[in-house]
Every structure is written in structure tokens, then in C-alpha cells.
């Protein structure tokens, strides 16, 4: 709900299409979703490195960093998780407007939240990347020791333990990080971007 009145949206004279033309590549959001420890950050950063190396304008929005700043007023209740994702979606849209390929690495467990973000974008701009990894493997990796804490009851509402994860029904890209290497995952995503004339 918009609380301010008397505000208008200003179209800048330079459009998204002008910026894309100058960049010589298109812009989009690579929206990673998956359980904690599934490999979102690892693969998102590896994709970002590869895009950067190719001279492509890119940026990564990573979970913990956003929660340190923009969303530091939000916790992990259902309401706050939804608001967290809504704000990140709006920021991602600004990046796409600026001509960049923006990669986001958030659990984003609720399908309706992700679909709401998708609705902000034009056709083809929102690419849902499902990092599909069995929870047993995520828990075995436990890179931040969060599953251990959740099992001890030190973290509540932990996705996969006592809060649900709703897998995407029709993600543009699915990667099983228990079966492919990080390099293979990067290759799969880069191929998608090439096949769809984004890069
Ligand atoms: P998330 O961002 O989803 O919470 P992270 O990327 O922080 O996950 O952690 C994933 C962990 O799994 C890292 O320690 C990473 O090195 C490890 N890992 C092992 N195999 C893979 C793979 N194939 N893809 C991604 N991560 C992997």
C-alpha cells in the first residue's frame, strides 16, 4: 500500500533499452531460490565472476548483506520474510532498469512471494534458478552451522526444519548441486543466458 500521495513516477529520458544497447547485452534478474546451504551464494558468486570476466555489467544481491543494511529492521516471521523479498524484488527491478544482470541469493521459501516479484518484471526478465539440493546434503554441509543451531532449538522458524520451503513449480533453471559441480552449474546458467539472447 502506497502511503505517500502527490508522487509521480518519472520516466528518465534514457531508457532500459538504451542502456542495454550501450552495454551490448540485455538485463535480467537471476533469482536463486533454495534451502540454506544448497549453494545459492556459492553458485551466484561464481556466475557473477564469470559474467564480470566476460565484461558484462552485473551485480549480486546477497542475503546476509541486505539484512545488515536495507532490511535490518526485518526478522524471520512470515510477514517479515515476505517484506524482505518484496524489497529485494524492487531493488532487483531497479538494477534491471539500469541495464545490469542482477543475481539474487535468498532462500525465498514462499512461492507466492517469488511470484509477486516475478510480476514486477516484463516477460523474460525474471529467471528463477532453483538450487535443488536434498536437505540431508544441505544439513551435512551446514556451512554456517545453522542446521546444528536449529536442531538444538537455538534458531526458530528455520526453513526446512520448522518452517516450510515451497519449491518452484516451473523454474526457468533447475540445478541439483548434489550432482553437479559449481563450474557445471555456472555453465548451465551461462548457456541459458546465451540461448535466450541475454548475453
Ligand atoms: P546458500 O547460499 O544456499 O545458503 P552457500 O553457498 O552459502 O549456500 O553454501 C553451500 C556450501 O556447499 C558451500 O560451502 C559450498 O562450498 C558447498 N558446495 C559443495 N558442492 C557444491 C555445489 N556443487 N554447488 C554449490 N555449493 C557446493
Coordinates of C-alpha atoms and ligand atoms in Angstrom, one line a residue:
X1 CA 0.0 0.0 0.0
X2 CA 1.4 3.4 -1.0
X3 CA 1.3 5.7 2.0
X4 CA 2.5 8.9 0.2
X5 CA 0.3 10.9 -2.0
X6 CA 1.2 13.5 -4.7
X7 CA 4.0 11.5 -6.0
X8 CA 4.5 10.6 -9.7
X9 CA 6.8 8.1 -11.4
X10 CA 9.3 9.9 -13.5
X11 CA 10.4 8.2 -16.6
X12 CA 14.1 9.0 -17.3
X13 CA 14.8 10.1 -20.8
X14 CA 17.4 7.3 -21.1
X15 CA 15.5 4.0 -21.1
X16 CA 16.4 0.5 -20.1
X17 CA 16.6 -0.3 -23.8
X18 CA 19.1 2.5 -24.4
X19 CA 21.3 1.1 -21.6
X20 CA 21.0 -2.4 -22.9
X21 CA 22.1 -1.2 -26.3
X22 CA 25.1 0.6 -24.9
X23 CA 26.1 -2.5 -22.9
X24 CA 25.6 -4.8 -25.9
X25 CA 23.8 -7.2 -23.7
X26 CA 20.3 -7.4 -22.2
X27 CA 19.5 -7.2 -18.5
X28 CA 17.6 -9.6 -16.2
X29 CA 17.3 -11.0 -12.7
X30 CA 18.7 -14.4 -11.9
X31 CA 16.6 -15.2 -8.9
X32 CA 18.2 -18.0 -6.9
X33 CA 16.0 -19.9 -4.5
X34 CA 16.7 -23.0 -2.4
X35 CA 17.4 -24.2 1.1
X36 CA 20.1 -22.8 3.3
X37 CA 23.4 -24.5 2.3
X38 CA 22.1 -25.6 -1.1
X39 CA 24.7 -23.4 -2.8
X40 CA 22.9 -20.3 -3.8
X41 CA 25.7 -17.8 -2.7
X42 CA 28.5 -20.1 -4.0
X43 CA 26.9 -20.5 -7.4
X44 CA 25.6 -16.9 -7.6
X45 CA 29.1 -15.5 -6.9
X46 CA 30.7 -17.9 -9.4
X47 CA 28.2 -16.8 -12.1
X48 CA 29.0 -13.2 -11.2
X49 CA 32.7 -13.7 -11.6
X50 CA 32.3 -15.3 -14.9
X51 CA 30.0 -12.6 -16.2
X52 CA 32.4 -9.9 -14.9
X53 CA 35.2 -11.7 -16.7
X54 CA 33.2 -11.5 -19.9
X55 CA 32.8 -7.8 -19.5
X56 CA 29.1 -7.9 -18.6
X57 CA 27.5 -5.4 -16.2
X58 CA 26.4 -7.5 -13.3
X59 CA 25.8 -7.3 -9.5
X60 CA 25.0 -9.7 -6.7
X61 CA 22.4 -9.1 -4.0
X62 CA 23.3 -11.5 -1.2
X63 CA 21.1 -12.4 1.8
X64 CA 23.2 -11.5 4.7
X65 CA 24.5 -8.3 3.2
X66 CA 21.0 -7.0 2.6
X67 CA 19.9 -7.9 6.1
X68 CA 22.8 -5.9 7.5
X69 CA 21.6 -2.7 5.8
X70 CA 18.4 -2.2 3.7
X71 CA 16.4 -4.8 5.6
X72 CA 18.0 -4.7 9.1
X73 CA 14.6 -3.8 10.6
X74 CA 13.2 -7.2 9.5
X75 CA 13.3 -10.6 11.2
X76 CA 12.2 -14.1 10.1
X77 CA 8.4 -14.0 10.8
X78 CA 6.3 -14.8 7.9
X79 CA 5.4 -11.1 7.5
X80 CA 9.0 -10.0 7.7
X81 CA 10.2 -12.7 5.2
X82 CA 7.6 -11.5 2.7
X83 CA 8.6 -7.9 3.2
X84 CA 12.3 -8.9 2.9
X85 CA 11.6 -10.5 -0.5
X86 CA 9.3 -7.7 -1.7
X87 CA 12.0 -5.0 -1.1
X88 CA 14.7 -7.2 -2.7
X89 CA 12.4 -7.6 -5.7
X90 CA 12.0 -3.9 -6.1
X91 CA 15.8 -3.3 -5.8
X92 CA 16.4 -6.1 -8.4
X93 CA 13.9 -4.3 -10.7
X94 CA 15.9 -1.1 -10.4
X95 CA 19.1 -3.0 -11.4
X96 CA 17.4 -4.5 -14.4
X97 CA 16.2 -1.0 -15.4
X98 CA 19.8 0.2 -15.0
X99 CA 20.9 -2.4 -17.6
X100 CA 22.5 -4.9 -15.4
X101 CA 22.3 -8.7 -14.9
X102 CA 21.5 -8.9 -11.2
X103 CA 21.8 -12.1 -9.3
X104 CA 19.9 -12.6 -6.0
X105 CA 20.7 -15.3 -3.5
X106 CA 17.9 -15.6 -0.9
X107 CA 16.2 -18.7 0.4
X108 CA 12.8 -17.0 -0.6
X109 CA 10.9 -20.0 0.7
X110 CA 7.4 -18.9 -0.2
X111 CA 6.1 -19.4 -3.8
X112 CA 3.6 -16.5 -3.5
X113 CA 6.4 -14.1 -2.6
X114 CA 8.5 -15.2 -5.5
X115 CA 5.5 -15.0 -7.9
X116 CA 4.9 -11.4 -6.6
X117 CA 8.4 -10.5 -7.5
X118 CA 8.1 -12.2 -10.9
X119 CA 5.0 -10.0 -11.5
X120 CA 7.2 -6.8 -11.2
X121 CA 9.1 -7.8 -14.4
X122 CA 8.5 -7.9 -18.1
X123 CA 8.4 -11.3 -19.8
X124 CA 11.8 -13.0 -19.9
X125 CA 13.4 -10.6 -17.3
X126 CA 12.8 -12.8 -14.2
X127 CA 14.8 -16.1 -14.4
X128 CA 14.0 -18.3 -11.4
X129 CA 17.0 -20.5 -10.6
X130 CA 16.1 -23.4 -8.3
X131 CA 19.0 -24.8 -6.4
X132 CA 17.5 -28.2 -5.7
X133 CA 19.6 -30.0 -3.1
X134 CA 18.3 -32.7 -0.7
X135 CA 18.0 -31.3 2.8
X136 CA 20.2 -34.1 4.1
X137 CA 23.0 -32.9 2.0
X138 CA 22.4 -29.2 3.0
X139 CA 22.5 -30.3 6.6
X140 CA 25.7 -32.3 6.1
X141 CA 27.4 -29.3 4.5
X142 CA 25.9 -26.8 7.1
X143 CA 28.5 -24.1 6.1
X144 CA 27.2 -21.6 8.7
X145 CA 26.3 -24.3 11.3
X146 CA 22.7 -23.0 11.1
X147 CA 21.1 -26.5 10.9
X148 CA 23.0 -27.5 14.0
X149 CA 21.7 -24.5 15.9
X150 CA 18.1 -25.1 14.6
X151 CA 18.3 -28.7 15.7
X152 CA 19.3 -27.5 19.2
X153 CA 16.4 -25.2 19.2
X154 CA 18.6 -22.1 19.1
X155 CA 17.0 -20.8 15.9
X156 CA 13.3 -21.0 15.4
X157 CA 11.3 -20.9 12.1
X158 CA 14.3 -22.3 10.2
X159 CA 13.5 -23.2 6.6
X160 CA 13.4 -27.0 6.1
X161 CA 13.3 -27.7 9.9
X162 CA 10.3 -25.9 11.4
X163 CA 9.4 -23.6 8.6
X164 CA 8.3 -24.7 5.1
X165 CA 10.2 -24.4 1.8
X166 CA 7.9 -24.3 -1.2
X167 CA 9.8 -25.5 -4.3
X168 CA 9.2 -23.7 -7.6
X169 CA 6.7 -25.4 -9.9
X170 CA 8.2 -24.1 -13.2
X171 CA 11.6 -22.6 -12.6
X172 CA 13.5 -21.5 -15.7
X173 CA 16.6 -23.3 -14.5
X174 CA 17.0 -26.2 -12.0
X175 CA 20.3 -27.2 -10.6
X176 CA 20.9 -30.2 -8.3
X177 CA 24.0 -29.1 -6.5
X178 CA 24.5 -32.5 -5.0
X179 CA 25.0 -33.9 -8.5
X180 CA 26.8 -31.1 -10.5
X181 CA 30.0 -29.1 -9.7
X182 CA 29.9 -25.3 -9.2
X183 CA 31.6 -25.0 -12.6
X184 CA 29.0 -27.1 -14.3
X185 CA 26.2 -25.1 -12.6
X186 CA 27.8 -21.9 -13.9
X187 CA 28.0 -23.4 -17.4
X188 CA 24.3 -24.3 -17.3
X189 CA 23.3 -20.8 -16.3
X190 CA 25.6 -19.1 -18.9
X191 CA 24.1 -21.4 -21.6
X192 CA 20.6 -20.3 -20.6
X193 CA 21.6 -16.7 -20.9
X194 CA 23.2 -17.3 -24.3
X195 CA 20.3 -19.4 -25.6
X196 CA 17.8 -16.6 -24.6
X197 CA 20.0 -13.9 -26.2
X198 CA 20.5 -12.1 -22.9
X199 CA 24.3 -12.2 -23.3
Ligands
LIG1 P1 23.4 -20.9 0.5 O1 23.7 -19.6 -0.1 O2 22.3 -21.6 -0.4 O3 23.0 -20.9 1.9 P2 26.2 -21.5 0.4 O4 26.6 -21.2 -1.0 O5 26.4 -20.5 1.5 O6 24.6 -21.9 0.4 O7 26.8 -22.8 0.9 C1 26.9 -24.0 0.1 C2 28.0 -24.9 0.6 O8 28.1 -26.1 -0.2 C3 29.4 -24.2 0.4 O9 30.2 -24.5 1.5 C4 29.9 -24.8 -0.9 O10 31.3 -24.9 -1.0 C5 29.3 -26.3 -0.8 N1 29.2 -27.0 -2.0 C6 29.6 -28.2 -2.3 N2 29.2 -28.6 -3.5 C7 28.6 -27.6 -4.1 C8 28.0 -27.4 -5.4 N3 28.0 -28.3 -6.3 N4 27.4 -26.2 -5.6 C9 27.3 -25.2 -4.6 N5 27.9 -25.4 -3.4 C10 28.5 -26.5 -3.1

